[in-house]
PDB file of C-alpha atoms in Angstrom:
ATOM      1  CA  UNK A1403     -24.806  82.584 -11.830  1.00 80.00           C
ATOM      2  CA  UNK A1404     -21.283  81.597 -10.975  1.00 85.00           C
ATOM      3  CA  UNK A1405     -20.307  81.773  -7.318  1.00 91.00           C
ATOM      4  CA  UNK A1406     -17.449  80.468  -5.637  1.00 95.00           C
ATOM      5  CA  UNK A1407     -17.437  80.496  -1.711  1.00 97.00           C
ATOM      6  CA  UNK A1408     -14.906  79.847   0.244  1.00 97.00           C
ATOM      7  CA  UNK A1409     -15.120  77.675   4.246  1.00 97.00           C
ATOM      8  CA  UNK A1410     -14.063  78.739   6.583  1.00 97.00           C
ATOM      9  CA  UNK A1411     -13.731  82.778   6.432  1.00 97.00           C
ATOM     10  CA  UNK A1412     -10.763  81.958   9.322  1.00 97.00           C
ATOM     11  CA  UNK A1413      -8.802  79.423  10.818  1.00 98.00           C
ATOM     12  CA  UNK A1414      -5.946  79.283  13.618  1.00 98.00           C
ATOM     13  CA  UNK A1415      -3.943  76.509  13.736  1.00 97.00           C
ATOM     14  CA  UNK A1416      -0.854  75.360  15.970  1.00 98.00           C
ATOM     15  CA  UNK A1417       2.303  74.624  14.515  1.00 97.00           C
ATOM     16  CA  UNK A1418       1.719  70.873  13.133  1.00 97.00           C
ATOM     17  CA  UNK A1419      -2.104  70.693  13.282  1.00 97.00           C
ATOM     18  CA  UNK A1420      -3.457  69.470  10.069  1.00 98.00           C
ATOM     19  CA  UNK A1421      -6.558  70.650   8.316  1.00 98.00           C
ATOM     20  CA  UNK A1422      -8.235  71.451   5.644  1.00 98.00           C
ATOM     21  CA  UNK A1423      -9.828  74.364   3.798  1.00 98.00           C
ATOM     22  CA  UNK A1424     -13.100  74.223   1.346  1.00 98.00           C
ATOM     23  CA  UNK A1425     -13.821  76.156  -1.664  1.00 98.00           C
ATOM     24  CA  UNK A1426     -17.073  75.186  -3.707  1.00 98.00           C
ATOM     25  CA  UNK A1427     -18.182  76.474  -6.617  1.00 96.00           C
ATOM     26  CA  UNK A1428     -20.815  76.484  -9.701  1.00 93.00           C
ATOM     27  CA  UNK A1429     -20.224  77.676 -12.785  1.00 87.00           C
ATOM     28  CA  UNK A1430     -21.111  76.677 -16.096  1.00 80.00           C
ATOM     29  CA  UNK A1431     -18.751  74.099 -16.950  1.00 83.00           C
ATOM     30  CA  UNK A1432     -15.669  74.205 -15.148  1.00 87.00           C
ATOM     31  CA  UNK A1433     -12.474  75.030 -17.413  1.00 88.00           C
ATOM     32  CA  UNK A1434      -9.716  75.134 -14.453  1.00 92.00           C
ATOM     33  CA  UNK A1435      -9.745  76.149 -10.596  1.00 95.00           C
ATOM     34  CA  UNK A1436      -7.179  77.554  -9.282  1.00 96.00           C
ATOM     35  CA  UNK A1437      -5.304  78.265  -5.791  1.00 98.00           C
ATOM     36  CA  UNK A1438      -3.373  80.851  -4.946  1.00 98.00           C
ATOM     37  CA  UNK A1439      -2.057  81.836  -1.771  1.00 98.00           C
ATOM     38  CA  UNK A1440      -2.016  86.061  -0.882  1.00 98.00           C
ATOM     39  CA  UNK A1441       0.084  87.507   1.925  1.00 97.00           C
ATOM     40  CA  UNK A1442      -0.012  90.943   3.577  1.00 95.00           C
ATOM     41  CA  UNK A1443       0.830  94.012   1.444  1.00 94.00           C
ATOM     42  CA  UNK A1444       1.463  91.754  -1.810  1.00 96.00           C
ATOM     43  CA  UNK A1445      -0.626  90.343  -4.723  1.00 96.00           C
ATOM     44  CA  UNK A1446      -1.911  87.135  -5.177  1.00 97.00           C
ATOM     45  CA  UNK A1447       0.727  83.919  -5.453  1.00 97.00           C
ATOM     46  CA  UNK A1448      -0.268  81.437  -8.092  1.00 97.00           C
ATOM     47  CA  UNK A1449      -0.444  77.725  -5.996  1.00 97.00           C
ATOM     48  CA  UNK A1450      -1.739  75.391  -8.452  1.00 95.00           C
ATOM     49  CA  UNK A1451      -4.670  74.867 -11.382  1.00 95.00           C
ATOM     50  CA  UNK A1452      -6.996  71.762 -11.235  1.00 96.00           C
ATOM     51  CA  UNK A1453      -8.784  70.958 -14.783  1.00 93.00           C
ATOM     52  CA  UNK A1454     -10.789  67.820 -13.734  1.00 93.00           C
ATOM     53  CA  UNK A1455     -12.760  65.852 -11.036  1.00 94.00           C
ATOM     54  CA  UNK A1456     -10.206  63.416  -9.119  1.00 96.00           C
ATOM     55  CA  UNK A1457      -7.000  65.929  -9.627  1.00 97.00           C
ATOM     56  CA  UNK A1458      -4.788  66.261  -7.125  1.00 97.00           C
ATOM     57  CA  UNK A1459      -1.530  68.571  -6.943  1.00 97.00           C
ATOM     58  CA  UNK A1460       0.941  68.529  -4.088  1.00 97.00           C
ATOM     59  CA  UNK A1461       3.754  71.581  -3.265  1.00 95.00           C
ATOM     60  CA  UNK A1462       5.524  71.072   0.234  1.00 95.00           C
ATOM     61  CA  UNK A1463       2.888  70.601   3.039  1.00 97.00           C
ATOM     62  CA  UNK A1464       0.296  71.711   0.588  1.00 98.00           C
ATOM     63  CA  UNK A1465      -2.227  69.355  -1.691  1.00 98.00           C
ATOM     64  CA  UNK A1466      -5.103  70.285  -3.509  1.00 98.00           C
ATOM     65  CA  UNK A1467      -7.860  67.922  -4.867  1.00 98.00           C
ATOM     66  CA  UNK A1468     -10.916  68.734  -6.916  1.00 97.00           C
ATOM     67  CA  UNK A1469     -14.159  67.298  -7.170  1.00 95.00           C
ATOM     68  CA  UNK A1470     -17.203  68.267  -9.368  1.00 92.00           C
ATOM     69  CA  UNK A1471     -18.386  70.749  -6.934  1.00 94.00           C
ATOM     70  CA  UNK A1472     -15.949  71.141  -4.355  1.00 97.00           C
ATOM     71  CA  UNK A1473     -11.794  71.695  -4.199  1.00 98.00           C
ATOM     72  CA  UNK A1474      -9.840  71.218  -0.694  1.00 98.00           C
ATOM     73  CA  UNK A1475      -6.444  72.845   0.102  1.00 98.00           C
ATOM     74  CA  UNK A1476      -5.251  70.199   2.643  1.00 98.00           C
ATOM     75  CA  UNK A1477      -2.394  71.441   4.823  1.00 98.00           C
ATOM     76  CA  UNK A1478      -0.156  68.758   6.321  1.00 98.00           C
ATOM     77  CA  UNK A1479       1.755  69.389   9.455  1.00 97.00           C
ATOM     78  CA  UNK A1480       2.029  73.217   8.726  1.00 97.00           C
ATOM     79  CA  UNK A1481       4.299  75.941   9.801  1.00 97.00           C
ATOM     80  CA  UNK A1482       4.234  79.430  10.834  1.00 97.00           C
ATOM     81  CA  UNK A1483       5.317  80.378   7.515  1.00 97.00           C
ATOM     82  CA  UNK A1484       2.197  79.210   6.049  1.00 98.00           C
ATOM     83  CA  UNK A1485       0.316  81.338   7.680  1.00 98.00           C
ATOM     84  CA  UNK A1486      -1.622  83.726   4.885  1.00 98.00           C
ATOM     85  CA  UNK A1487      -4.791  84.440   3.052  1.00 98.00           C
ATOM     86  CA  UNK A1488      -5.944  81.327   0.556  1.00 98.00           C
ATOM     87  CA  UNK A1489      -8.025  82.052  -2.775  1.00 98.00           C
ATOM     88  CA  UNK A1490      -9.774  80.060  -4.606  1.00 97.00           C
ATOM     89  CA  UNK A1491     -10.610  81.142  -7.935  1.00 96.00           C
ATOM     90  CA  UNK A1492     -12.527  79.452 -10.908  1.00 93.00           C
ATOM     91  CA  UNK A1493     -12.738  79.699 -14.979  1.00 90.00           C
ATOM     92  CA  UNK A1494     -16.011  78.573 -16.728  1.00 81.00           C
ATOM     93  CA  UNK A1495     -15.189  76.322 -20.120  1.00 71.00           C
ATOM     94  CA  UNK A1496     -18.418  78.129 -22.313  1.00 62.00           C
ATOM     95  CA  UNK A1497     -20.687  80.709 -22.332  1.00 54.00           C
ATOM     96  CA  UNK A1498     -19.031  83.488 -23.344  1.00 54.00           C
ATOM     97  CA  UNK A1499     -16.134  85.351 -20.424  1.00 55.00           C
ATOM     98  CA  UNK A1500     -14.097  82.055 -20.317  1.00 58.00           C
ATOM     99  CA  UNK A1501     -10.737  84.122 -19.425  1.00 70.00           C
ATOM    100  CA  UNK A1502     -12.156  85.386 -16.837  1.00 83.00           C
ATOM    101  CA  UNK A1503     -11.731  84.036 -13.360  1.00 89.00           C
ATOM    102  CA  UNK A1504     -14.456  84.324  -9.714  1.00 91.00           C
ATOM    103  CA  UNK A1505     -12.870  84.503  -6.757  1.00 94.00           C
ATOM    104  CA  UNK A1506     -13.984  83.767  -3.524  1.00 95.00           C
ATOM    105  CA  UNK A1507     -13.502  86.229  -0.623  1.00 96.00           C
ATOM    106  CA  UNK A1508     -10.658  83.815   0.964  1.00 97.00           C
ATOM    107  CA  UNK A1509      -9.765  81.704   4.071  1.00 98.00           C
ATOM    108  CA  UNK A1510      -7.445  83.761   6.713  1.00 97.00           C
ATOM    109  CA  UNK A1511      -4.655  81.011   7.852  1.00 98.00           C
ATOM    110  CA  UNK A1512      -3.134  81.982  10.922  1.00 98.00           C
ATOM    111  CA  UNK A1513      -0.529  79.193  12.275  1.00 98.00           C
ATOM    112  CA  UNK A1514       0.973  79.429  15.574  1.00 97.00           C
ATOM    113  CA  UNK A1515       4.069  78.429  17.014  1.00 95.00           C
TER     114      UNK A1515
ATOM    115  CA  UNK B1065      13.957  91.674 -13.043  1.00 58.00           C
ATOM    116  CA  UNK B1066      11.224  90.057 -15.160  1.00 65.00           C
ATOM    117  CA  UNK B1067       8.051  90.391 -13.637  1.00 93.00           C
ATOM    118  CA  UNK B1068       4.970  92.265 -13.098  1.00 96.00           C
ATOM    119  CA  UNK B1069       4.990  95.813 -11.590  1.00 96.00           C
ATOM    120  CA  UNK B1070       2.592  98.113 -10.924  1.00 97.00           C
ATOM    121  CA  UNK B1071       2.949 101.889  -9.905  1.00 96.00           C
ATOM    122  CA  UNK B1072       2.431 103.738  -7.826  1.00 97.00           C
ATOM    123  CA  UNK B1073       2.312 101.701  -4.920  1.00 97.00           C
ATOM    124  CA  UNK B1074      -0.208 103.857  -2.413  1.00 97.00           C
ATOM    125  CA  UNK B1075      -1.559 107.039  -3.935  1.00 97.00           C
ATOM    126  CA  UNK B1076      -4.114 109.293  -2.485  1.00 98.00           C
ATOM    127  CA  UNK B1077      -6.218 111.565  -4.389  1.00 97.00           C
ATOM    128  CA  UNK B1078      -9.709 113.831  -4.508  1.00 97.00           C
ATOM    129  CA  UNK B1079     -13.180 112.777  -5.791  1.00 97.00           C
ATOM    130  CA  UNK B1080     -13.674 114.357  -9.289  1.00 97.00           C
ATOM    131  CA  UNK B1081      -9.902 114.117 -10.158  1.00 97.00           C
ATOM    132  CA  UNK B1082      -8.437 111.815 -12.874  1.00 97.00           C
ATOM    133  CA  UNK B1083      -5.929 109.416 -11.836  1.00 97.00           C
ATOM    134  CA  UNK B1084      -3.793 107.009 -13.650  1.00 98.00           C
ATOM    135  CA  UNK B1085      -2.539 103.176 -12.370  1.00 98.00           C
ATOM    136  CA  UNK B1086      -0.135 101.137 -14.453  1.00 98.00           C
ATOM    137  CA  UNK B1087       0.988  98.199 -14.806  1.00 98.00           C
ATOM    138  CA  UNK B1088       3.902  96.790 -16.768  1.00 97.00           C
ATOM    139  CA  UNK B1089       5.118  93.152 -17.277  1.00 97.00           C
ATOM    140  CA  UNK B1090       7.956  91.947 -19.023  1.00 95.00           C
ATOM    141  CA  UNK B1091       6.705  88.290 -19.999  1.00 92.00           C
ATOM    142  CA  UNK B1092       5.300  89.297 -23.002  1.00 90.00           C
ATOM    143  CA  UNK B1093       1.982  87.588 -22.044  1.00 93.00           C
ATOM    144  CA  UNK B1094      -0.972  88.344 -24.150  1.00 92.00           C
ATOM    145  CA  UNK B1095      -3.411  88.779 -21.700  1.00 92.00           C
ATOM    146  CA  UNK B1096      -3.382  91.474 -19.020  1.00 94.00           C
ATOM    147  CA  UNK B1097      -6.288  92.070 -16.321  1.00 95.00           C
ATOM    148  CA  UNK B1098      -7.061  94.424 -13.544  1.00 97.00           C
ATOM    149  CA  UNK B1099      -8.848  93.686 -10.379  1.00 97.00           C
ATOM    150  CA  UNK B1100     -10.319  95.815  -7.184  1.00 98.00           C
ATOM    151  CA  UNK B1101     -10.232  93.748  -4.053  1.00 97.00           C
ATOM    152  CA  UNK B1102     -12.676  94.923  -1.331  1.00 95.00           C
ATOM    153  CA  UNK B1103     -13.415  93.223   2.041  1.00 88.00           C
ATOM    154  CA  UNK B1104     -16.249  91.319   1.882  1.00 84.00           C
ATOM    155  CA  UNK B1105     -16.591  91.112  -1.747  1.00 87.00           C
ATOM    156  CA  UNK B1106     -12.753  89.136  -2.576  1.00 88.00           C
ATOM    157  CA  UNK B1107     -11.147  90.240  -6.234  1.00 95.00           C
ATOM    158  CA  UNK B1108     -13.440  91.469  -8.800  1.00 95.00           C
ATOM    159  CA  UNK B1109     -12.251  92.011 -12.475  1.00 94.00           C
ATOM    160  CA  UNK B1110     -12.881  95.248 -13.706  1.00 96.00           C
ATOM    161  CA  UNK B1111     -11.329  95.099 -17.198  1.00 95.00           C
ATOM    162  CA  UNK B1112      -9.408  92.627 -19.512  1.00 93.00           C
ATOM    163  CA  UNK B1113      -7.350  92.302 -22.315  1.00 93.00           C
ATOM    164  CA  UNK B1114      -6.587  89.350 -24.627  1.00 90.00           C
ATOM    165  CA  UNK B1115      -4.044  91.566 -26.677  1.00 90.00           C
ATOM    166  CA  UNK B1116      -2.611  95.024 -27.718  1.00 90.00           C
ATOM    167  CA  UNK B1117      -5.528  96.890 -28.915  1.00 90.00           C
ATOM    168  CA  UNK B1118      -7.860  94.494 -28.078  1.00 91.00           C
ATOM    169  CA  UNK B1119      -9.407  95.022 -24.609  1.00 92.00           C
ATOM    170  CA  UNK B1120     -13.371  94.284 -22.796  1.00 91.00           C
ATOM    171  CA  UNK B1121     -14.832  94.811 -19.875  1.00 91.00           C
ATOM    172  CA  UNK B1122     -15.292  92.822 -17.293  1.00 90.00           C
ATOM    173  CA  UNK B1123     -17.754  92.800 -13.627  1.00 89.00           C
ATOM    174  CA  UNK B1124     -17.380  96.246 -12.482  1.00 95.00           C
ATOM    175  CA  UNK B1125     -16.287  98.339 -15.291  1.00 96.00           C
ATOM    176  CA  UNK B1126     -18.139 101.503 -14.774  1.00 96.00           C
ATOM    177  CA  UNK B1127     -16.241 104.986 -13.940  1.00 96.00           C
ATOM    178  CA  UNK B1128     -12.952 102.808 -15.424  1.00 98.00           C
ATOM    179  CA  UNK B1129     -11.052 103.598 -18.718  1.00 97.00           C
ATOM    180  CA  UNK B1130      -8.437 100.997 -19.950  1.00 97.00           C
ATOM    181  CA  UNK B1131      -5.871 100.787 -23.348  1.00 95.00           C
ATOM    182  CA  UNK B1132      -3.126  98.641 -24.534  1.00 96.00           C
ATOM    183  CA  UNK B1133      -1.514 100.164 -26.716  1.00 94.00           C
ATOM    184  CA  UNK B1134       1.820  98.328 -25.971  1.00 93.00           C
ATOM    185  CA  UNK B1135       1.221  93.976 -25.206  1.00 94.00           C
ATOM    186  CA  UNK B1136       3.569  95.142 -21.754  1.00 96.00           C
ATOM    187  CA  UNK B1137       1.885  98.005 -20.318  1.00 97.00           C
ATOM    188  CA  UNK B1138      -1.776  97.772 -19.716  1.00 98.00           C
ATOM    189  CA  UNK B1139      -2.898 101.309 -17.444  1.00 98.00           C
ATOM    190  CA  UNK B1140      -6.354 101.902 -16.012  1.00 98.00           C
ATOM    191  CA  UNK B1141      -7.506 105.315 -15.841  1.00 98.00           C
ATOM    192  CA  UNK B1142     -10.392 106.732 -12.766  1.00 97.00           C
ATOM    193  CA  UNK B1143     -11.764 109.254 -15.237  1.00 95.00           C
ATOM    194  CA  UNK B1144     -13.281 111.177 -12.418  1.00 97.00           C
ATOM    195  CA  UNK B1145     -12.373 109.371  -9.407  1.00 97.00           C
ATOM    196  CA  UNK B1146     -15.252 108.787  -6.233  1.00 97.00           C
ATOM    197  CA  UNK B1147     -15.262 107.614  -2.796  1.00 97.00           C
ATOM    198  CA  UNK B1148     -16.319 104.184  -3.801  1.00 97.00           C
ATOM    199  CA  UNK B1149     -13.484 103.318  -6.033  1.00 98.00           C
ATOM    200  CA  UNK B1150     -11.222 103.977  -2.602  1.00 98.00           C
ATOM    201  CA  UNK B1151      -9.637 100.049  -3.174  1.00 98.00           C
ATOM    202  CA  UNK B1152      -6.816  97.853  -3.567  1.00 98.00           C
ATOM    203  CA  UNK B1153      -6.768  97.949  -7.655  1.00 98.00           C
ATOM    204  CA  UNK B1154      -4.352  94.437  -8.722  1.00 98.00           C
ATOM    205  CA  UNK B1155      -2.714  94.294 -12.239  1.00 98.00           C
ATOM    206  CA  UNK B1156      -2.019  90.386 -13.413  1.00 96.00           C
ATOM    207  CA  UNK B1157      -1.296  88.468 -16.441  1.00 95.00           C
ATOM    208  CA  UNK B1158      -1.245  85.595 -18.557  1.00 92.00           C
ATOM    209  CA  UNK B1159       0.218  83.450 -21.277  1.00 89.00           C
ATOM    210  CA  UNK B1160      -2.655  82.006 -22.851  1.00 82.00           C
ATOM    211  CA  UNK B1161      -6.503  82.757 -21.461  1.00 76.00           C
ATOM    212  CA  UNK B1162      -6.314  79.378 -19.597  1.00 78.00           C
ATOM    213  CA  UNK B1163      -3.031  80.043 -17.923  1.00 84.00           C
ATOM    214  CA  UNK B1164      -2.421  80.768 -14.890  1.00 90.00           C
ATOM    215  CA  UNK B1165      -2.802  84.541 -14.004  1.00 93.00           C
ATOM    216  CA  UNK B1166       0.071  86.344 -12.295  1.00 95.00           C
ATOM    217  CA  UNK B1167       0.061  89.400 -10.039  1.00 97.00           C
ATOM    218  CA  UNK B1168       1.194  92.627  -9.269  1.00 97.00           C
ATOM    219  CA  UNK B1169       2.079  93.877  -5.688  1.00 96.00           C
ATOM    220  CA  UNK B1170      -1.272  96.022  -5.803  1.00 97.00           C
ATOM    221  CA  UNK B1171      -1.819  99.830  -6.037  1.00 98.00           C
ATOM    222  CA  UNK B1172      -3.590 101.121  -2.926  1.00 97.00           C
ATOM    223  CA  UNK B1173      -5.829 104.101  -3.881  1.00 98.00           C
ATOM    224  CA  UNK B1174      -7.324 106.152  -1.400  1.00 98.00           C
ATOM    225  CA  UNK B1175     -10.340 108.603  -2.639  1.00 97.00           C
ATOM    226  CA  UNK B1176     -10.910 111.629  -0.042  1.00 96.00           C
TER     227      UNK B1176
END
C-alpha cells in the first residue's frame, strides 16, 4: 500500500537555526514527489517536484533532495516568515491511479524570533 | 485574476441536506481534483477529473457526487450531507496528470 509519513509531526525553531524535515514514502514506483508548503486559512502552496533519486531543488532558504525512499526539506538559516505547515506528497509511475497524489499528515514549522 | 477559486468560503449546514461546493479555475488545466483534509489523516482525494465529462473517483468517494461539465468549473455535491463529512473540502488543478497540482483557498463545511 502506498504511505507517505512525514518526521517530525512539529518543530520550533529560533530565527537562524537550521534543520531539516523528513518525509518517506513507498509506493509503487515513484513518478514525482512533491513539496508544498500550507499556511493558516489557505490551500496548499506548490514548493517543488522531485522525479529521481539524487535531485535536489533549491528556492531561498529552502532545498529539497530525494532519495529512493526518503526526501528532506532542509531549511537554511530560516525566518519567521517561514514558519507554516510542510506537505509532502507523492505520485506512483504504474499501477493504475498515477494522477493521483498521498499526502502525508505534515510537519508544523514554527520559527521564532 | 487567473487562478483557482472556490466558493463559498465557510458554510454551515444540517445532516440530510444537499449542499453544493465549487470550484472554478481559469488556467484551462485539464485536470481538476477535490480533497477533504482532516487532522490526523492529512489531504485525502475524494474525486478526480482528467477532463470535461470525464471524471473517477478517488480514496473516499462515498456520500460525494461530482461533474464537469465545463474543463473550468468542477463542483462537488454532499447529496445528503452527515456529521462526518464536517471538513476542510480543497479544490486544485493541473496541466498535465504529472504536473504540479494547484490549490484553492479551501471551503470549510460545518455539518450540525
Amino acid at each position: 500500500e502506498d504511505q507517505v509519513t512525514q518526521s517530525p509531526e512539529a518543530l520550533r525553531l529560533q530565527e537562524g537555526e537550521s534543520s531539516s524535515l523528513n518525509c518517506s514514502y513507498t509506493v509503487s514506483g515513484l513518478r514525482g514527489l512533491f513539496w508544498y508548503r500550507q499556511d493558516p486559512g489557505k490551500g496548499p502552496e506548490f514548493l517543488f517536484t522531485l522525479y529521481s533519486a539524487g535531485e535536489e531543488k533549491e528556492k531561498e532558504r529552502l532545498k529539497a533532495t530525494l532519495t529512493k525512499k526518503e526526501s528532506f526539506l532542509h531549511i537554511t538559516a530560516p525566518k519567521p516568515e517561514d514558519s507554516a505547515t510542510y506537505l509532502c506528497a507523492v505520485q506512483r509511475s504504474y499501477g493504475g491511479a498515477t494522477n493521483k497524489l498521498i499526502f502525508g499528515t505534515g510537519t508544523l514549522l514554527a520559527v521564532q524570533p | 485574476d487567473a487562478g483557482i477559486t472556490q466558493s463559498p468560503r465557510y458554510k454551515i449546514t444540517e445532516t440530510g441536506r444537499q449542499v453544493t461546493l465549487m470550484c472554478h479555475q481559469t488556467w484551462s488545466h485539464s485536470y481538476m481534483f477535490w480533497y477533504r483534509q482532516d487532522l490526523g489523516h492529512g489531504l485525502r482525494l475524494i474525486y478526480y477529473s482528467a477532463a470535461a465529462d470525464i471524471t473517477d473517483k478517488g480514496e473516499v468517494p462515498d456520500g460525494y457526487v461530482v461533474s464537469r461539465s465545463k474543463t473550468e468549473n468542477f463542483p462537488l455535491t454532499l447529496e445528503s450531507a452527515t456529521r462526518s463529512q464536517t471538513s476542510v473540502y480543497f479544490c486544485a488543478s493541473s496541466e498535465q496528470g504529472s504536473q504540479p497540482q494547484h490549490f484553492g483557498d479551501g471551503t470549510r463545511l460545518s455539518i450540525l
